[in-house]
Amino acid sequence: TWDLYLVVPVVAALATLAGVLFQRGALHLRQRTRTWTRLPAWMHPACGGLITWIIGCTVYLLVGRLGVFGLGYEDLSRALTEGLGWKIAALLAVAKLAASVASYGTGGCGGIFSPTLFIGAMCGFFVGDVAGHWIPLTGADRLILAATGMSACFGGVVRAPFTAILMIFEMTHQFGMVPALMLGTLISQAVARLAGRVNFYDAI
């Protein structure tokens, strides 16, 4: 619906800020781990793994979701088909962000592709569910908001707007999402450039 476009800028801005936090947090922690001279290098990723394990187990005990661990695709797929409440979406977004920063920043395995998609989608579900109390959003609107969040978070980190749009379109094959993705990506790039000039890879 047209009401969707009232919410797209909010989702894009929030998802991009989450991406910026991921980038800054991971790179800051990566820099700090180089000063951990009392610990052998092999223990650095073990510390990140322990932090991730604690966060993931806590989320599982609270809401029964395993999205903090691994790629999080199972929780993401369930959310896309069944929906997700704003409280669970917010918890998963914050927990995945913290766990990803801990894992990547300490030299553990993992990349930025899946975490940014997951975090962005949770931002979309969070804003969509909260806004749904005042704006009549349909189920399809909420899916588009989740996709917009995915594109905005990823695009804000790598600063590749066309890639961010095409990647989500390739996953969904839904032409109806393209205008929202384009608007979200424009906002994403503006917010990301205000937060810093370099993308994740250049910052490394």
Tab-separated table of C-alpha atoms in Angstrom:
chain	number	residue	atom	x	y	z
A	1	THR	CA	0.000	0.000	0.000
A	2	TRP	CA	1.031	3.642	-0.282
A	3	ASP	CA	1.173	3.801	3.525
A	4	LEU	CA	4.297	1.692	3.271
A	5	TYR	CA	6.322	4.639	1.978
A	6	LEU	CA	5.722	6.578	5.184
A	7	VAL	CA	7.704	3.929	7.046
A	8	VAL	CA	10.445	3.055	4.522
A	9	PRO	CA	12.681	6.038	5.485
A	10	VAL	CA	12.534	5.066	9.162
A	11	VAL	CA	13.462	1.452	8.416
A	12	ALA	CA	16.285	2.495	6.085
A	13	ALA	CA	17.747	4.958	8.598
A	14	LEU	CA	17.562	2.506	11.518
A	15	ALA	CA	19.010	-0.396	9.522
A	16	THR	CA	21.840	1.797	8.231
A	17	LEU	CA	22.680	2.989	11.747
A	18	ALA	CA	22.806	-0.662	12.826
A	19	GLY	CA	25.207	-1.319	9.947
A	20	VAL	CA	27.363	1.629	10.971
A	21	LEU	CA	27.459	0.313	14.557
A	22	PHE	CA	28.513	-3.082	13.247
A	23	GLN	CA	31.303	-1.580	11.162
A	24	ARG	CA	32.646	0.705	13.884
A	25	GLY	CA	32.272	-1.848	16.654
A	26	ALA	CA	33.924	-4.690	14.758
A	27	LEU	CA	36.843	-2.584	13.551
A	28	HIS	CA	37.368	-0.977	16.954
A	29	LEU	CA	37.416	-4.374	18.669
A	30	ARG	CA	39.701	-5.742	15.966
A	31	GLN	CA	42.134	-2.931	16.717
A	32	ARG	CA	41.875	-3.463	20.471
A	33	THR	CA	42.585	-7.197	20.277
A	34	ARG	CA	46.054	-6.390	18.977
A	35	THR	CA	46.883	-5.007	22.414
A	36	TRP	CA	45.846	-8.221	24.182
A	37	THR	CA	49.445	-9.335	24.603
A	38	ARG	CA	48.803	-11.452	27.697
A	39	LEU	CA	46.572	-13.811	25.731
A	40	PRO	CA	47.948	-16.002	22.956
A	41	ALA	CA	46.567	-15.124	19.531
A	42	TRP	CA	44.569	-18.346	19.246
A	43	MET	CA	42.548	-17.365	22.321
A	44	HIS	CA	41.269	-14.134	20.786
A	45	PRO	CA	38.659	-15.809	18.555
A	46	ALA	CA	37.868	-18.174	21.436
A	47	CYS	CA	36.875	-15.122	23.514
A	48	GLY	CA	34.628	-13.923	20.690
A	49	GLY	CA	33.117	-17.401	20.410
A	50	LEU	CA	32.410	-17.473	24.137
A	51	ILE	CA	30.686	-14.078	23.991
A	52	THR	CA	28.619	-15.229	21.008
A	53	TRP	CA	27.702	-18.447	22.827
A	54	ILE	CA	26.559	-16.539	25.929
A	55	ILE	CA	24.466	-14.097	23.883
A	56	GLY	CA	22.966	-16.848	21.729
A	57	CYS	CA	22.070	-19.078	24.671
A	58	THR	CA	20.504	-16.145	26.508
A	59	VAL	CA	18.312	-15.299	23.510
A	60	TYR	CA	17.340	-18.941	23.095
A	61	LEU	CA	16.323	-19.220	26.753
A	62	LEU	CA	14.307	-15.997	26.514
A	63	VAL	CA	12.464	-16.471	23.212
A	64	GLY	CA	13.438	-19.895	21.849
A	65	ARG	CA	15.211	-18.523	18.761
A	66	LEU	CA	18.622	-19.602	17.450
A	67	GLY	CA	19.165	-16.751	14.984
A	68	VAL	CA	22.188	-15.411	16.861
A	69	PHE	CA	24.111	-18.553	15.943
A	70	GLY	CA	25.364	-19.183	12.409
A	71	LEU	CA	23.659	-17.474	9.501
A	72	GLY	CA	20.279	-17.080	11.179
A	73	TYR	CA	18.441	-18.083	7.989
A	74	GLU	CA	15.992	-20.371	9.787
A	75	ASP	CA	14.701	-17.583	12.024
A	76	LEU	CA	14.751	-15.165	9.108
A	77	SER	CA	12.760	-17.554	6.901
A	78	ARG	CA	10.226	-18.158	9.662
A	79	ALA	CA	9.873	-14.431	10.244
A	80	LEU	CA	9.286	-13.808	6.536
A	81	THR	CA	6.536	-16.443	6.376
A	82	GLU	CA	4.934	-16.147	9.816
A	83	GLY	CA	5.771	-12.595	10.904
A	84	LEU	CA	7.550	-11.493	14.046
A	85	GLY	CA	6.629	-9.314	17.007
A	86	TRP	CA	8.561	-6.113	17.593
A	87	LYS	CA	10.021	-7.250	20.923
A	88	ILE	CA	11.519	-10.437	19.474
A	89	ALA	CA	12.722	-8.565	16.377
A	90	ALA	CA	14.441	-5.931	18.518
A	91	LEU	CA	16.055	-8.571	20.744
A	92	LEU	CA	17.333	-10.570	17.754
A	93	ALA	CA	18.682	-7.458	16.029
A	94	VAL	CA	20.607	-6.242	19.089
A	95	ALA	CA	21.853	-9.724	19.994
A	96	LYS	CA	22.989	-10.540	16.452
A	97	LEU	CA	24.721	-7.177	16.211
A	98	ALA	CA	26.607	-7.715	19.479
A	99	ALA	CA	27.513	-11.318	18.640
A	100	SER	CA	28.697	-10.410	15.136
A	101	VAL	CA	30.876	-7.596	16.455
A	102	ALA	CA	32.359	-9.944	19.076
A	103	SER	CA	33.004	-12.728	16.569
A	104	TYR	CA	34.410	-10.624	13.748
A	105	GLY	CA	36.278	-8.195	15.972
A	106	THR	CA	38.222	-10.933	17.753
A	107	GLY	CA	39.266	-12.624	14.521
A	108	GLY	CA	36.669	-15.381	14.507
A	109	CYS	CA	35.085	-16.891	11.462
A	110	GLY	CA	32.226	-15.158	9.745
A	111	GLY	CA	31.680	-12.336	7.328
A	112	ILE	CA	29.460	-9.322	6.918
A	113	PHE	CA	26.995	-10.580	4.303
A	114	SER	CA	24.655	-12.709	6.426
A	115	PRO	CA	24.798	-10.651	9.640
A	116	THR	CA	23.902	-7.401	7.882
A	117	LEU	CA	20.999	-9.059	6.059
A	118	PHE	CA	19.694	-10.560	9.301
A	119	ILE	CA	20.097	-7.378	11.341
A	120	GLY	CA	18.510	-5.256	8.601
A	121	ALA	CA	15.534	-7.590	8.299
A	122	MET	CA	14.962	-7.498	12.069
A	123	CYS	CA	15.050	-3.685	11.930
A	124	GLY	CA	12.364	-3.858	9.249
A	125	PHE	CA	10.193	-6.218	11.280
A	126	PHE	CA	10.641	-4.076	14.393
A	127	VAL	CA	9.632	-0.799	12.737
A	128	GLY	CA	6.854	-2.460	10.745
A	129	ASP	CA	5.258	-4.002	13.825
A	130	VAL	CA	5.528	-0.806	15.876
A	131	ALA	CA	4.225	1.379	13.033
A	132	GLY	CA	1.403	-1.099	12.436
A	133	HIS	CA	-0.279	0.169	15.598
A	134	TRP	CA	-0.927	3.528	13.884
A	135	ILE	CA	-0.636	2.833	10.156
A	136	PRO	CA	-2.669	0.087	8.450
A	137	LEU	CA	0.210	-1.995	7.057
A	138	THR	CA	-0.522	-5.267	5.294
A	139	GLY	CA	1.498	-8.457	5.561
A	140	ALA	CA	3.067	-7.676	2.189
A	141	ASP	CA	4.026	-4.193	3.428
A	142	ARG	CA	5.871	-5.721	6.376
A	143	LEU	CA	7.751	-8.093	4.095
A	144	ILE	CA	8.836	-5.170	1.927
A	145	LEU	CA	9.986	-3.299	5.039
A	146	ALA	CA	12.083	-6.306	6.062
A	147	ALA	CA	13.608	-6.478	2.571
A	148	THR	CA	14.277	-2.731	2.677
A	149	GLY	CA	16.050	-3.146	5.999
A	150	MET	CA	18.209	-5.922	4.559
A	151	SER	CA	19.202	-3.790	1.586
A	152	ALA	CA	19.822	-0.674	3.683
A	153	CYS	CA	21.972	-2.378	6.326
A	154	PHE	CA	24.102	-4.213	3.765
A	155	GLY	CA	24.340	-1.166	1.493
A	156	GLY	CA	25.305	1.092	4.381
A	157	VAL	CA	28.224	-1.160	5.286
A	158	VAL	CA	29.637	-1.898	1.835
A	159	ARG	CA	28.470	1.368	0.165
A	160	ALA	CA	27.358	-0.472	-2.971
A	161	PRO	CA	23.810	0.761	-3.635
A	162	PHE	CA	23.146	-1.106	-6.896
A	163	THR	CA	24.467	-4.338	-5.429
A	164	ALA	CA	22.236	-3.921	-2.379
A	165	ILE	CA	19.126	-3.450	-4.529
A	166	LEU	CA	19.898	-6.206	-7.026
A	167	MET	CA	20.855	-8.685	-4.327
A	168	ILE	CA	17.494	-8.428	-2.574
A	169	PHE	CA	15.611	-8.404	-5.864
A	170	GLU	CA	17.463	-11.534	-6.953
A	171	MET	CA	16.414	-13.242	-3.723
A	172	THR	CA	12.740	-12.299	-4.064
A	173	HIS	CA	12.063	-11.758	-7.811
A	174	GLN	CA	9.333	-9.300	-6.777
A	175	PHE	CA	9.169	-6.173	-8.937
A	176	GLY	CA	6.829	-4.573	-6.418
A	177	MET	CA	9.701	-4.276	-3.953
A	178	VAL	CA	11.984	-2.283	-6.231
A	179	PRO	CA	10.626	1.259	-5.552
A	180	ALA	CA	10.882	0.757	-1.778
A	181	LEU	CA	14.363	-0.747	-2.158
A	182	MET	CA	15.464	2.222	-4.255
A	183	LEU	CA	14.128	4.763	-1.757
A	184	GLY	CA	15.623	2.845	1.159
A	185	THR	CA	18.996	2.616	-0.558
A	186	LEU	CA	19.100	6.354	-1.252
A	187	ILE	CA	18.450	7.066	2.418
A	188	SER	CA	20.931	4.386	3.418
A	189	GLN	CA	23.734	5.913	1.373
A	190	ALA	CA	23.004	9.397	2.725
A	191	VAL	CA	23.040	8.235	6.354
A	192	ALA	CA	26.152	6.085	5.844
A	193	ARG	CA	28.082	8.954	4.250
A	194	LEU	CA	27.177	11.226	7.147
A	195	ALA	CA	28.550	8.579	9.518
A	196	GLY	CA	31.838	8.165	7.663
A	197	ARG	CA	33.466	8.336	4.254
A	198	VAL	CA	34.837	4.822	3.863
A	199	ASN	CA	33.106	1.485	3.484
A	200	PHE	CA	33.889	-1.562	5.553
A	201	TYR	CA	36.579	-2.955	3.277
A	202	ASP	CA	38.390	0.352	2.867
A	203	ALA	CA	38.261	0.864	6.635
A	204	ILE	CA	39.994	-2.488	7.126
